[in-house]
Structure formats: C-alpha cells, structure tokens
C-alpha cells in the first residue's frame, strides 16, 4: 500500500478494532479502591502494553504511579529530522452506574442500531483503538514505518481524578516530552462534524455538612420549631442558582462568552435528552453556558431514603457539590467563592462545615500553530468538511501539567466521544463510522504534521 491508500487501510482494520475493543471493554477497569477492581485495572493496562508491543513500540513499560494505579508507556522513535508526537488516552472507566438500566451487559461490547455499546466503548477505550488503528494504517501504507516519532501514554486513573500520572510526569519530566501532544479524550461537536476542542473547564468540589440537633426528633412532637438540618441544606443549595437556573455564586461572574461554534438549542435538547416541556436552565447562548461560565452541580446528598424513612426532623445532612470553572478563572478563586457563599447561606444559625476537595484547572489551547493547521487539513480530508473549533465543559487536569512541562508543545484535543455516545451514563456507545473517520483523521494528521513541521516552528 502507498500513502494514498490510508482510507482503505483504516477500513480494512475496523473488524480488528471491533474485536479488540470488545476485549478491552470486557475489563471493568474502574480505578476506585472501594470497588476492589484493582486486578481488572491492571489487566487492562497489561492488555494495552501487549497491544503497543505488537505494533513494534519499544521501551513499553507499566508505570506505577503515586496513586497506586498503572499507566502504560511506549515509544517508536528513530525517524531523523521528524517531530515527536505524544498520543494520550486512558484505560480506566466510570462505574456502570446501574447495570440493570443497561439494555445490554455494560462490560460486553454489543452492536445495536449501528452502534457499539459498552462502558468505555467511547470514553476512553474507543480512543485507544483510534490511536492503534491510526498507527497501524500508517505502518501498512509506509512499509512498516511511521512518518513521525511517536510516544504513547495511556493513563490508569483519569476518571478518579487522583492525579497519579500528573505526579509521575512531574517527577520524570523527560518521559513525555514532545513537539505535539494529541489528547484522545474528547469528541466531535456532533456526529460527523470534525472538531478540535480548544478549551476545557476546570473543576473543584466541596462537601457541605449541616448539623442542627443532637439527634433526630419526632416530627409531630417537635416539627415546626426544631431546626431541620435537611431543610437548611436545601435552602443553602437553592441559593446556588437563580430563578432561571443560572449559577449564581457571590463573587463569581456569570456572563462570560466565547467565540466559536454555536450550539443550537434544538440540538442540545436532543443531545441532552431533555424531556418534552422541560426548560433549559441559564440564560444566553448555549455554548457560553457550557464552555465559558461557571456551572454548579449537586452531585449527591446524604439523607434518609424515601423507602423506610421515619417521621423525623433531621439532625444532620450533607451534600457533595461540584463547580465547573471556565478558562480565565482559577479553581482557588472559584472554590473560595463557593465556600464563602455556602457558609453565608446557612440559615437559622445551623452549624455548617464546608470541606474543600481536590480539583483541576481550566485549559485553553493555542490554535494557530502547525499542529492545528495539519489537524484541520487532516479532518477536512477525512470528513470532507471544514474542521470546527469548540470548547468542552469537562476537565482534563493533565493538560495543564503537560503545558507546564512542555510550554513549546502544541496540545490538540480530539476523539470519538461525540454527544450521542452518552459517556458516563448508562448505555454508553461509540459509532463505528466515527471511530473509522477519527482514526483516519489521526493518521492524516501524523502524515501532514511530519510534512509541515520544522525545528524552528
């Protein structure tokens, strides 16, 4: 095969991609120590290591990172005068949430209505297969050689946010050095619309605990005068949004905007599966609400369940609160404001303790360099339409670590996780056509970047 045969090469590799994605999805690699799946996570890491070795990568290693998880590293270098590209993804996944709510077993890749379903099928094991398929296609059409020097790093705890790979990279700064970095952990703005993600929101979390009584009380005997901790917590959480549902935390602006693609309301309602008659929250452009402004979410509340609940005034209640932080705002500033807001909102003199949890900073990419030019040409060649640039509301803290370590490297974010994938939800899936086109896009990108790059760029 020649370089012009890349589409045919990628297409011929898709049955292998499906088979291997099924093998990888079969590992319930949830990096939560409480679930006792450490061996499954390590098995997934070993699978990735074996796959890299099979593609001829050298120095393949299982990296024991400080949070106790395994990341996988490999490289294929030795192309004189060519740039070095780092390809990133992660092999850990989110919990299945509710196995009974899945239409098929969450850790069995199942084809249905033209899509492949399974936890991690898109986020992020589908992106691992994107990297592998792109490298295979390039080697098939290049007499076994690649046009660039390649490093691959596959993280083992991205979903848990414990920062193992970030800490490892800071301690071994030479390991991941590259001229361009491809973060394979996002997706196109919409199915079939090639997109580069140029910004990510940061994230910070707090736990708020409210106490009002020494113990629960009979609601008939004491209700109406005894301060209910659950009612107090509800009032506190309600102050985090205005009447339109927009985030309103004292001291944080909420009217920012960003350039780039818009997000039509009809498309968003379909992507988010909003029920008929239910209004969206916030005001202004959808894109601004998602990518340019802070957004607070109550992730969980510790209270008695409805079934089996007693007629009691609650003595205590707690909640986990997440705040997404837009570029241009530090997580410390945002967390300070959130803590102060919740403390000030506590009614009736109840005891409210707000505990700060970890987080990651927002990220903005530089989109004017040779890597982005090569990516735009690659996506146009693969999809037949111009590449769009958008933000994403999620967070990938490693991006800022890589920027700190390698300030001259361009960081591009692509992947197979378009909105229909429903990542982190039940019935996660990947579109095999999207996987094929994104694999082709990455192969074209590596070829184009090798041609356009110069050491002085």
mmCIF file of N, CA, C and O in Angstrom, residues 115-211:
data_model
loop_
_atom_site.group_PDB
_atom_site.id
_atom_site.type_symbol
_atom_site.label_atom_id
_atom_site.label_comp_id
_atom_site.label_asym_id
_atom_site.label_seq_id
_atom_site.Cartn_x
_atom_site.Cartn_y
_atom_site.Cartn_z
ATOM 1 N N UNK A 115 -24.544 0.973 16.378
ATOM 2 C CA UNK A 115 -23.574 1.475 17.335
ATOM 3 C C UNK A 115 -23.056 0.330 18.192
ATOM 4 O O UNK A 115 -23.718 -0.706 18.325
ATOM 5 N N UNK A 116 -21.883 0.530 18.802
ATOM 6 C CA UNK A 116 -21.283 -0.463 19.690
ATOM 7 C C UNK A 116 -21.426 0.028 21.121
ATOM 8 O O UNK A 116 -20.896 1.073 21.493
ATOM 9 N N UNK A 117 -22.125 -0.744 21.943
ATOM 10 C CA UNK A 117 -22.459 -0.347 23.313
ATOM 11 C C UNK A 117 -21.559 -1.056 24.316
ATOM 12 O O UNK A 117 -21.263 -2.243 24.183
ATOM 13 N N UNK A 118 -21.181 -0.322 25.351
ATOM 14 C CA UNK A 118 -20.407 -0.889 26.450
ATOM 15 C C UNK A 118 -19.720 0.223 27.223
ATOM 16 O O UNK A 118 -19.399 1.276 26.658
ATOM 17 N N UNK A 119 -19.489 -0.004 28.522
ATOM 18 C CA UNK A 119 -18.806 1.017 29.315
ATOM 19 C C UNK A 119 -17.358 1.147 28.822
ATOM 20 O O UNK A 119 -16.635 0.163 28.740
ATOM 21 N N UNK A 120 -16.996 2.378 28.475
ATOM 22 C CA UNK A 120 -15.665 2.641 27.941
ATOM 23 C C UNK A 120 -15.569 2.507 26.437
ATOM 24 O O UNK A 120 -14.503 2.764 25.872
ATOM 25 N N UNK A 121 -16.670 2.126 25.771
ATOM 26 C CA UNK A 121 -16.619 1.972 24.320
ATOM 27 C C UNK A 121 -16.160 3.253 23.638
ATOM 28 O O UNK A 121 -15.478 3.225 22.611
ATOM 29 N N UNK A 122 -16.536 4.387 24.231
ATOM 30 C CA UNK A 122 -16.073 5.674 23.722
ATOM 31 C C UNK A 122 -15.031 6.274 24.660
ATOM 32 O O UNK A 122 -13.938 6.670 24.243
ATOM 33 N N UNK A 123 -15.376 6.349 25.952
ATOM 34 C CA UNK A 123 -14.563 7.037 26.965
ATOM 35 C C UNK A 123 -13.919 6.023 27.899
ATOM 36 O O UNK A 123 -14.505 5.647 28.905
ATOM 37 N N UNK A 124 -12.674 5.581 27.642
ATOM 38 C CA UNK A 124 -11.856 6.177 26.605
ATOM 39 C C UNK A 124 -11.190 5.065 25.786
ATOM 40 O O UNK A 124 -10.236 5.292 25.065
ATOM 41 N N UNK A 125 -11.751 3.853 25.915
ATOM 42 C CA UNK A 125 -11.156 2.727 25.219
ATOM 43 C C UNK A 125 -11.340 2.833 23.706
ATOM 44 O O UNK A 125 -10.500 2.359 22.938
ATOM 45 N N UNK A 126 -12.418 3.494 23.289
ATOM 46 C CA UNK A 126 -12.568 3.758 21.865
ATOM 47 C C UNK A 126 -11.457 4.633 21.321
ATOM 48 O O UNK A 126 -10.999 4.452 20.183
ATOM 49 N N UNK A 127 -10.983 5.565 22.151
ATOM 50 C CA UNK A 127 -9.878 6.421 21.711
ATOM 51 C C UNK A 127 -8.542 5.689 21.722
ATOM 52 O O UNK A 127 -7.640 6.031 20.945
ATOM 53 N N UNK A 128 -8.387 4.695 22.581
ATOM 54 C CA UNK A 128 -7.189 3.851 22.498
ATOM 55 C C UNK A 128 -7.161 3.145 21.149
ATOM 56 O O UNK A 128 -6.124 3.087 20.475
ATOM 57 N N UNK A 129 -8.317 2.617 20.738
ATOM 58 C CA UNK A 129 -8.376 1.957 19.428
ATOM 59 C C UNK A 129 -8.209 2.948 18.291
ATOM 60 O O UNK A 129 -7.679 2.587 17.223
ATOM 61 N N UNK A 130 -8.622 4.193 18.476
ATOM 62 C CA UNK A 130 -8.360 5.225 17.466
ATOM 63 C C UNK A 130 -6.855 5.379 17.257
ATOM 64 O O UNK A 130 -6.370 5.398 16.126
ATOM 65 N N UNK A 131 -6.108 5.484 18.361
ATOM 66 C CA UNK A 131 -4.656 5.615 18.249
ATOM 67 C C UNK A 131 -4.044 4.387 17.570
ATOM 68 O O UNK A 131 -3.228 4.506 16.650
ATOM 69 N N UNK A 132 -4.433 3.198 18.033
ATOM 70 C CA UNK A 132 -3.853 1.980 17.479
ATOM 71 C C UNK A 132 -4.163 1.837 15.990
ATOM 72 O O UNK A 132 -3.282 1.472 15.193
ATOM 73 N N UNK A 133 -5.404 2.132 15.604
ATOM 74 C CA UNK A 133 -5.792 1.974 14.203
ATOM 75 C C UNK A 133 -5.054 2.968 13.319
ATOM 76 O O UNK A 133 -4.619 2.625 12.207
ATOM 77 N N UNK A 134 -4.876 4.193 13.788
ATOM 78 C CA UNK A 134 -4.135 5.183 13.010
ATOM 79 C C UNK A 134 -2.687 4.747 12.809
ATOM 80 O O UNK A 134 -2.141 4.838 11.690
ATOM 81 N N UNK A 135 -2.047 4.266 13.872
ATOM 82 C CA UNK A 135 -0.658 3.812 13.756
ATOM 83 C C UNK A 135 -0.547 2.608 12.827
ATOM 84 O O UNK A 135 0.377 2.519 11.998
ATOM 85 N N UNK A 136 -1.485 1.677 12.938
ATOM 86 C CA UNK A 136 -1.452 0.501 12.069
ATOM 87 C C UNK A 136 -1.613 0.884 10.600
ATOM 88 O O UNK A 136 -0.914 0.355 9.721
ATOM 89 N N UNK A 137 -2.541 1.793 10.332
ATOM 90 C CA UNK A 137 -2.768 2.206 8.943
ATOM 91 C C UNK A 137 -1.531 2.888 8.369
ATOM 92 O O UNK A 137 -1.169 2.660 7.202
ATOM 93 N N UNK A 138 -0.888 3.722 9.167
ATOM 94 C CA UNK A 138 0.328 4.396 8.688
ATOM 95 C C UNK A 138 1.442 3.399 8.421
ATOM 96 O O UNK A 138 2.177 3.530 7.427
ATOM 97 N N UNK A 139 1.582 2.408 9.270
ATOM 98 C CA UNK A 139 2.634 1.412 9.050
ATOM 99 C C UNK A 139 2.316 0.553 7.831
ATOM 100 O O UNK A 139 3.215 0.190 7.064
ATOM 101 N N UNK A 140 1.040 0.232 7.632
ATOM 102 C CA UNK A 140 0.658 -0.566 6.458
ATOM 103 C C UNK A 140 0.971 0.166 5.163
ATOM 104 O O UNK A 140 1.382 -0.436 4.176
ATOM 105 N N UNK A 141 0.767 1.469 5.166
ATOM 106 C CA UNK A 141 0.960 2.253 3.939
ATOM 107 C C UNK A 141 2.347 2.882 3.853
ATOM 108 O O UNK A 141 2.639 3.582 2.893
ATOM 109 N N UNK A 142 3.179 2.632 4.851
ATOM 110 C CA UNK A 142 4.518 3.231 4.871
ATOM 111 C C UNK A 142 5.623 2.226 5.009
ATOM 112 O O UNK A 142 6.673 2.521 5.616
ATOM 113 N N UNK A 143 5.408 1.009 4.489
ATOM 114 C CA UNK A 143 6.434 -0.040 4.545
ATOM 115 C C UNK A 143 6.884 -0.300 5.982
ATOM 116 O O UNK A 143 8.076 -0.496 6.257
ATOM 117 N N UNK A 144 5.934 -0.274 6.904
ATOM 118 C CA UNK A 144 6.241 -0.585 8.285
ATOM 119 C C UNK A 144 6.784 0.564 9.094
ATOM 120 O O UNK A 144 7.068 0.397 10.288
ATOM 121 N N UNK A 145 6.918 1.732 8.473
ATOM 122 C CA UNK A 145 7.497 2.887 9.167
ATOM 123 C C UNK A 145 6.419 3.932 9.434
ATOM 124 O O UNK A 145 5.382 3.972 8.776
ATOM 125 N N UNK A 146 6.700 4.795 10.410
ATOM 126 C CA UNK A 146 5.842 5.938 10.704
ATOM 127 C C UNK A 146 6.512 7.204 10.201
ATOM 128 O O UNK A 146 7.741 7.286 10.151
ATOM 129 N N UNK A 147 5.722 8.232 9.864
ATOM 130 C CA UNK A 147 6.319 9.490 9.393
ATOM 131 C C UNK A 147 6.833 10.371 10.523
ATOM 132 O O UNK A 147 7.513 11.366 10.263
ATOM 133 N N UNK A 148 6.486 10.048 11.768
ATOM 134 C CA UNK A 148 6.889 10.850 12.927
ATOM 135 C C UNK A 148 7.449 9.915 13.997
ATOM 136 O O UNK A 148 7.267 8.696 13.941
ATOM 137 N N UNK A 149 8.134 10.500 14.954
ATOM 138 C CA UNK A 149 8.478 9.769 16.173
ATOM 139 C C UNK A 149 7.267 9.799 17.098
ATOM 140 O O UNK A 149 6.652 10.854 17.278
ATOM 141 N N UNK A 150 6.931 8.663 17.670
ATOM 142 C CA UNK A 150 5.700 8.550 18.447
ATOM 143 C C UNK A 150 6.007 8.095 19.865
ATOM 144 O O UNK A 150 6.817 7.191 20.082
ATOM 145 N N UNK A 151 5.338 8.740 20.824
ATOM 146 C CA UNK A 151 5.263 8.262 22.191
ATOM 147 C C UNK A 151 3.783 8.060 22.507
ATOM 148 O O UNK A 151 2.942 8.841 22.062
ATOM 149 N N UNK A 152 3.478 7.021 23.265
ATOM 150 C CA UNK A 152 2.092 6.741 23.657
ATOM 151 C C UNK A 152 2.044 6.635 25.175
ATOM 152 O O UNK A 152 2.874 5.946 25.781
ATOM 153 N N UNK A 153 1.077 7.317 25.786
ATOM 154 C CA UNK A 153 0.858 7.201 27.226
ATOM 155 C C UNK A 153 -0.633 6.956 27.459
ATOM 156 O O UNK A 153 -1.483 7.697 26.946
ATOM 157 N N UNK A 154 -0.948 5.901 28.197
ATOM 158 C CA UNK A 154 -2.337 5.539 28.476
ATOM 159 C C UNK A 154 -2.493 5.502 29.990
ATOM 160 O O UNK A 154 -1.919 4.651 30.669
ATOM 161 N N UNK A 155 -3.282 6.421 30.506
ATOM 162 C CA UNK A 155 -3.414 6.643 31.949
ATOM 163 C C UNK A 155 -4.330 5.603 32.594
ATOM 164 O O UNK A 155 -5.216 5.048 31.946
ATOM 165 N N UNK A 156 -4.147 5.408 33.903
ATOM 166 C CA UNK A 156 -4.941 4.419 34.614
ATOM 167 C C UNK A 156 -5.899 4.960 35.648
ATOM 168 O O UNK A 156 -6.598 4.170 36.310
ATOM 169 N N UNK A 157 -5.975 6.285 35.827
ATOM 170 C CA UNK A 157 -6.870 6.811 36.874
ATOM 171 C C UNK A 157 -7.457 8.166 36.504
ATOM 172 O O UNK A 157 -7.756 8.968 37.384
ATOM 173 N N UNK A 158 -7.669 8.417 35.225
ATOM 174 C CA UNK A 158 -8.196 9.718 34.817
ATOM 175 C C UNK A 158 -9.587 9.957 35.377
ATOM 176 O O UNK A 158 -9.902 11.061 35.840
ATOM 177 N N UNK A 159 -10.430 8.936 35.351
ATOM 178 C CA UNK A 159 -11.809 9.117 35.800
ATOM 179 C C UNK A 159 -11.901 9.380 37.297
ATOM 180 O O UNK A 159 -12.824 10.053 37.763
ATOM 181 N N UNK A 160 -10.973 8.861 38.072
ATOM 182 C CA UNK A 160 -10.991 9.067 39.514
ATOM 183 C C UNK A 160 -10.389 10.403 39.911
ATOM 184 O O UNK A 160 -10.591 10.882 41.023
ATOM 185 N N UNK A 161 -9.597 11.010 39.010
ATOM 186 C CA UNK A 161 -9.037 12.325 39.290
ATOM 187 C C UNK A 161 -8.025 12.341 40.412
ATOM 188 O O UNK A 161 -7.844 13.373 41.071
ATOM 189 N N UNK A 162 -7.335 11.214 40.638
ATOM 190 C CA UNK A 162 -6.377 11.145 41.736
ATOM 191 C C UNK A 162 -4.988 11.630 41.347
ATOM 192 O O UNK A 162 -4.088 11.676 42.191
ATOM 193 N N UNK A 163 -4.784 11.953 40.068
ATOM 194 C CA UNK A 163 -3.572 12.652 39.653
ATOM 195 C C UNK A 163 -2.310 11.824 39.624
ATOM 196 O O UNK A 163 -1.208 12.378 39.653
ATOM 197 N N UNK A 164 -2.411 10.505 39.519
ATOM 198 C CA UNK A 164 -1.219 9.676 39.521
ATOM 199 C C UNK A 164 -0.273 9.978 38.380
ATOM 200 O O UNK A 164 0.938 10.104 38.580
ATOM 201 N N UNK A 165 -0.808 10.084 37.166
ATOM 202 C CA UNK A 165 0.056 10.346 36.020
ATOM 203 C C UNK A 165 0.623 11.761 36.067
ATOM 204 O O UNK A 165 1.773 11.985 35.680
ATOM 205 N N UNK A 166 -0.173 12.714 36.544
ATOM 206 C CA UNK A 166 0.348 14.079 36.675
ATOM 207 C C UNK A 166 1.571 14.105 37.595
ATOM 208 O O UNK A 166 2.599 14.725 37.275
ATOM 209 N N UNK A 167 1.464 13.440 38.731
ATOM 210 C CA UNK A 167 2.582 13.409 39.675
ATOM 211 C C UNK A 167 3.781 12.681 39.074
ATOM 212 O O UNK A 167 4.926 13.099 39.253
ATOM 213 N N UNK A 168 3.527 11.587 38.349
ATOM 214 C CA UNK A 168 4.617 10.834 37.735
ATOM 215 C C UNK A 168 5.325 11.684 36.676
ATOM 216 O O UNK A 168 6.563 11.693 36.604
ATOM 217 N N UNK A 169 4.553 12.384 35.853
ATOM 218 C CA UNK A 169 5.150 13.209 34.814
ATOM 219 C C UNK A 169 6.006 14.328 35.404
ATOM 220 O O UNK A 169 7.089 14.641 34.888
ATOM 221 N N UNK A 170 5.543 14.932 36.475
ATOM 222 C CA UNK A 170 6.326 15.993 37.116
ATOM 223 C C UNK A 170 7.637 15.454 37.680
ATOM 224 O O UNK A 170 8.653 16.154 37.695
ATOM 225 N N UNK A 171 7.626 14.213 38.136
ATOM 226 C CA UNK A 171 8.844 13.604 38.677
ATOM 227 C C UNK A 171 9.772 13.072 37.587
ATOM 228 O O UNK A 171 10.961 12.852 37.840
ATOM 229 N N UNK A 172 9.245 12.862 36.368
ATOM 230 C CA UNK A 172 10.042 12.339 35.244
ATOM 231 C C UNK A 172 9.771 13.215 34.019
ATOM 232 O O UNK A 172 9.169 12.764 33.037
ATOM 233 N N UNK A 173 10.196 14.471 34.044
ATOM 234 C CA UNK A 173 9.792 15.427 33.014
ATOM 235 C C UNK A 173 10.276 15.102 31.606
ATOM 236 O O UNK A 173 9.706 15.601 30.632
ATOM 237 N N UNK A 174 11.299 14.272 31.482
ATOM 238 C CA UNK A 174 11.804 13.955 30.149
ATOM 239 C C UNK A 174 10.934 12.914 29.434
ATOM 240 O O UNK A 174 10.975 12.811 28.198
ATOM 241 N N UNK A 175 10.151 12.155 30.176
ATOM 242 C CA UNK A 175 9.476 10.993 29.610
ATOM 243 C C UNK A 175 8.496 11.359 28.503
ATOM 244 O O UNK A 175 8.490 10.743 27.432
ATOM 245 N N UNK A 176 7.646 12.357 28.719
ATOM 246 C CA UNK A 176 6.560 12.666 27.790
ATOM 247 C C UNK A 176 6.859 13.864 26.900
ATOM 248 O O UNK A 176 5.956 14.384 26.227
ATOM 249 N N UNK A 177 8.112 14.312 26.853
ATOM 250 C CA UNK A 177 8.480 15.471 26.031
ATOM 251 C C UNK A 177 8.165 15.207 24.566
ATOM 252 O O UNK A 177 8.464 14.136 24.023
ATOM 253 N N UNK A 178 7.529 16.180 23.914
ATOM 254 C CA UNK A 178 7.123 16.024 22.516
ATOM 255 C C UNK A 178 6.949 17.395 21.884
ATOM 256 O O UNK A 178 6.845 18.408 22.571
ATOM 257 N N UNK A 179 6.889 17.402 20.556
ATOM 258 C CA UNK A 179 6.632 18.641 19.824
ATOM 259 C C UNK A 179 5.137 18.919 19.725
ATOM 260 O O UNK A 179 4.716 20.073 19.689
ATOM 261 N N UNK A 180 4.349 17.865 19.656
ATOM 262 C CA UNK A 180 2.888 17.995 19.641
ATOM 263 C C UNK A 180 2.303 16.892 20.495
ATOM 264 O O UNK A 180 2.855 15.788 20.578
ATOM 265 N N UNK A 181 1.190 17.180 21.139
ATOM 266 C CA UNK A 181 0.530 16.233 22.036
ATOM 267 C C UNK A 181 -0.922 16.093 21.594
ATOM 268 O O UNK A 181 -1.641 17.096 21.476
ATOM 269 N N UNK A 182 -1.345 14.879 21.341
ATOM 270 C CA UNK A 182 -2.725 14.595 20.943
ATOM 271 C C UNK A 182 -3.438 13.974 22.139
ATOM 272 O O UNK A 182 -3.127 12.848 22.545
ATOM 273 N N UNK A 183 -4.374 14.707 22.710
ATOM 274 C CA UNK A 183 -5.179 14.214 23.829
ATOM 275 C C UNK A 183 -6.415 13.537 23.252
ATOM 276 O O UNK A 183 -7.352 14.200 22.790
ATOM 277 N N UNK A 184 -6.417 12.220 23.247
ATOM 278 C CA UNK A 184 -7.562 11.466 22.732
ATOM 279 C C UNK A 184 -8.545 11.185 23.842
ATOM 280 O O UNK A 184 -8.624 10.056 24.338
ATOM 281 N N UNK A 185 -9.321 12.200 24.235
ATOM 282 C CA UNK A 185 -10.283 12.025 25.327
ATOM 283 C C UNK A 185 -11.428 13.008 25.211
ATOM 284 O O UNK A 185 -11.988 13.440 26.212
ATOM 285 N N UNK A 186 -11.768 13.395 23.991
ATOM 286 C CA UNK A 186 -12.917 14.264 23.757
ATOM 287 C C UNK A 186 -13.634 13.735 22.523
ATOM 288 O O UNK A 186 -13.509 12.570 22.183
ATOM 289 N N UNK A 187 -14.383 14.581 21.835
ATOM 290 C CA UNK A 187 -15.060 14.138 20.635
ATOM 291 C C UNK A 187 -15.564 15.293 19.808
ATOM 292 O O UNK A 187 -15.424 16.461 20.185
ATOM 293 N N UNK A 188 -16.158 14.975 18.689
ATOM 294 C CA UNK A 188 -16.667 15.994 17.786
ATOM 295 C C UNK A 188 -17.899 16.677 18.364
ATOM 296 O O UNK A 188 -18.638 16.104 19.167
ATOM 297 N N UNK A 189 -18.110 17.903 17.927
ATOM 298 C CA UNK A 189 -19.244 18.695 18.389
ATOM 299 C C UNK A 189 -20.563 17.981 18.111
ATOM 300 O O UNK A 189 -21.506 18.037 18.906
ATOM 301 N N UNK A 190 -20.618 17.291 16.992
ATOM 302 C CA UNK A 190 -21.773 16.473 16.641
ATOM 303 C C UNK A 190 -21.281 15.342 15.756
ATOM 304 O O UNK A 190 -20.214 15.427 15.151
ATOM 305 N N UNK A 191 -22.053 14.287 15.678
ATOM 306 C CA UNK A 191 -21.678 13.139 14.876
ATOM 307 C C UNK A 191 -21.444 13.580 13.432
ATOM 308 O O UNK A 191 -22.311 14.196 12.811
ATOM 309 N N UNK A 192 -20.264 13.276 12.921
ATOM 310 C CA UNK A 192 -19.949 13.600 11.535
ATOM 311 C C UNK A 192 -19.433 15.004 11.299
ATOM 312 O O UNK A 192 -19.165 15.361 10.155
ATOM 313 N N UNK A 193 -19.296 15.807 12.366
ATOM 314 C CA UNK A 193 -18.780 17.171 12.225
ATOM 315 C C UNK A 193 -17.413 17.250 12.898
ATOM 316 O O UNK A 193 -17.331 17.344 14.124
ATOM 317 N N UNK A 194 -16.320 17.206 12.124
ATOM 318 C CA UNK A 194 -14.976 17.150 12.724
ATOM 319 C C UNK A 194 -14.691 18.393 13.552
ATOM 320 O O UNK A 194 -14.961 19.516 13.130
ATOM 321 N N UNK A 195 -14.146 18.176 14.731
ATOM 322 C CA UNK A 195 -13.999 19.264 15.693
ATOM 323 C C UNK A 195 -12.720 19.105 16.489
ATOM 324 O O UNK A 195 -12.377 18.003 16.922
ATOM 325 N N UNK A 196 -12.044 20.219 16.720
ATOM 326 C CA UNK A 196 -10.957 20.282 17.688
ATOM 327 C C UNK A 196 -11.482 21.002 18.927
ATOM 328 O O UNK A 196 -12.143 22.033 18.817
ATOM 329 N N UNK A 197 -11.206 20.444 20.077
ATOM 330 C CA UNK A 197 -11.609 21.075 21.330
ATOM 331 C C UNK A 197 -10.497 22.013 21.779
ATOM 332 O O UNK A 197 -9.359 21.583 21.974
ATOM 333 N N UNK A 198 -10.836 23.296 21.952
ATOM 334 C CA UNK A 198 -9.808 24.309 22.245
ATOM 335 C C UNK A 198 -9.818 24.770 23.690
ATOM 336 O O UNK A 198 -8.901 25.478 24.104
ATOM 337 N N UNK A 199 -10.840 24.408 24.458
ATOM 338 C CA UNK A 199 -10.865 24.832 25.855
ATOM 339 C C UNK A 199 -11.605 23.805 26.699
ATOM 340 O O UNK A 199 -12.510 23.111 26.215
ATOM 341 N N UNK A 200 -11.180 23.708 27.947
ATOM 342 C CA UNK A 200 -11.802 22.819 28.915
ATOM 343 C C UNK A 200 -12.087 23.608 30.181
ATOM 344 O O UNK A 200 -11.275 24.448 30.588
ATOM 345 N N UNK A 201 -13.223 23.351 30.797
ATOM 346 C CA UNK A 201 -13.452 23.941 32.109
ATOM 347 C C UNK A 201 -12.678 23.164 33.173
ATOM 348 O O UNK A 201 -12.468 21.960 33.048
ATOM 349 N N UNK A 202 -12.259 23.875 34.195
ATOM 350 C CA UNK A 202 -11.682 23.218 35.358
ATOM 351 C C UNK A 202 -12.786 22.719 36.268
ATOM 352 O O UNK A 202 -13.976 22.915 36.008
ATOM 353 N N UNK A 203 -12.381 22.082 37.361
ATOM 354 C CA UNK A 203 -13.370 21.548 38.288
ATOM 355 C C UNK A 203 -12.848 21.642 39.714
ATOM 356 O O UNK A 203 -11.655 21.477 39.970
ATOM 357 N N UNK A 204 -13.746 21.965 40.626
ATOM 358 C CA UNK A 204 -13.450 21.909 42.049
ATOM 359 C C UNK A 204 -14.686 21.388 42.766
ATOM 360 O O UNK A 204 -15.814 21.556 42.280
ATOM 361 N N UNK A 205 -14.476 20.720 43.890
ATOM 362 C CA UNK A 205 -15.587 20.146 44.634
ATOM 363 C C UNK A 205 -15.476 20.491 46.108
ATOM 364 O O UNK A 205 -14.368 20.692 46.626
ATOM 365 N N UNK A 206 -16.619 20.554 46.776
ATOM 366 C CA UNK A 206 -16.659 20.727 48.227
ATOM 367 C C UNK A 206 -17.719 19.794 48.791
ATOM 368 O O UNK A 206 -18.664 19.407 48.095
ATOM 369 N N UNK A 207 -17.538 19.449 50.056
ATOM 370 C CA UNK A 207 -18.552 18.701 50.793
ATOM 371 C C UNK A 207 -19.090 19.618 51.873
ATOM 372 O O UNK A 207 -18.326 20.193 52.657
ATOM 373 N N UNK A 208 -20.401 19.791 51.928
ATOM 374 C CA UNK A 208 -21.021 20.653 52.922
ATOM 375 C C UNK A 208 -21.835 19.789 53.884
ATOM 376 O O UNK A 208 -22.644 18.955 53.462
ATOM 377 N N UNK A 209 -21.586 19.952 55.171
ATOM 378 C CA UNK A 209 -22.268 19.191 56.212
ATOM 379 C C UNK A 209 -22.994 20.153 57.147
ATOM 380 O O UNK A 209 -22.407 21.131 57.620
ATOM 381 N N UNK A 210 -24.247 19.864 57.411
ATOM 382 C CA UNK A 210 -25.085 20.725 58.240
ATOM 383 C C UNK A 210 -25.547 19.932 59.463
ATOM 384 O O UNK A 210 -26.022 18.794 59.345
ATOM 385 N N UNK A 211 -25.414 20.524 60.644
ATOM 386 C CA UNK A 211 -25.898 19.938 61.898
ATOM 387 C C UNK A 211 -26.764 20.972 62.617
ATOM 388 O O UNK A 211 -26.437 22.162 62.668
#
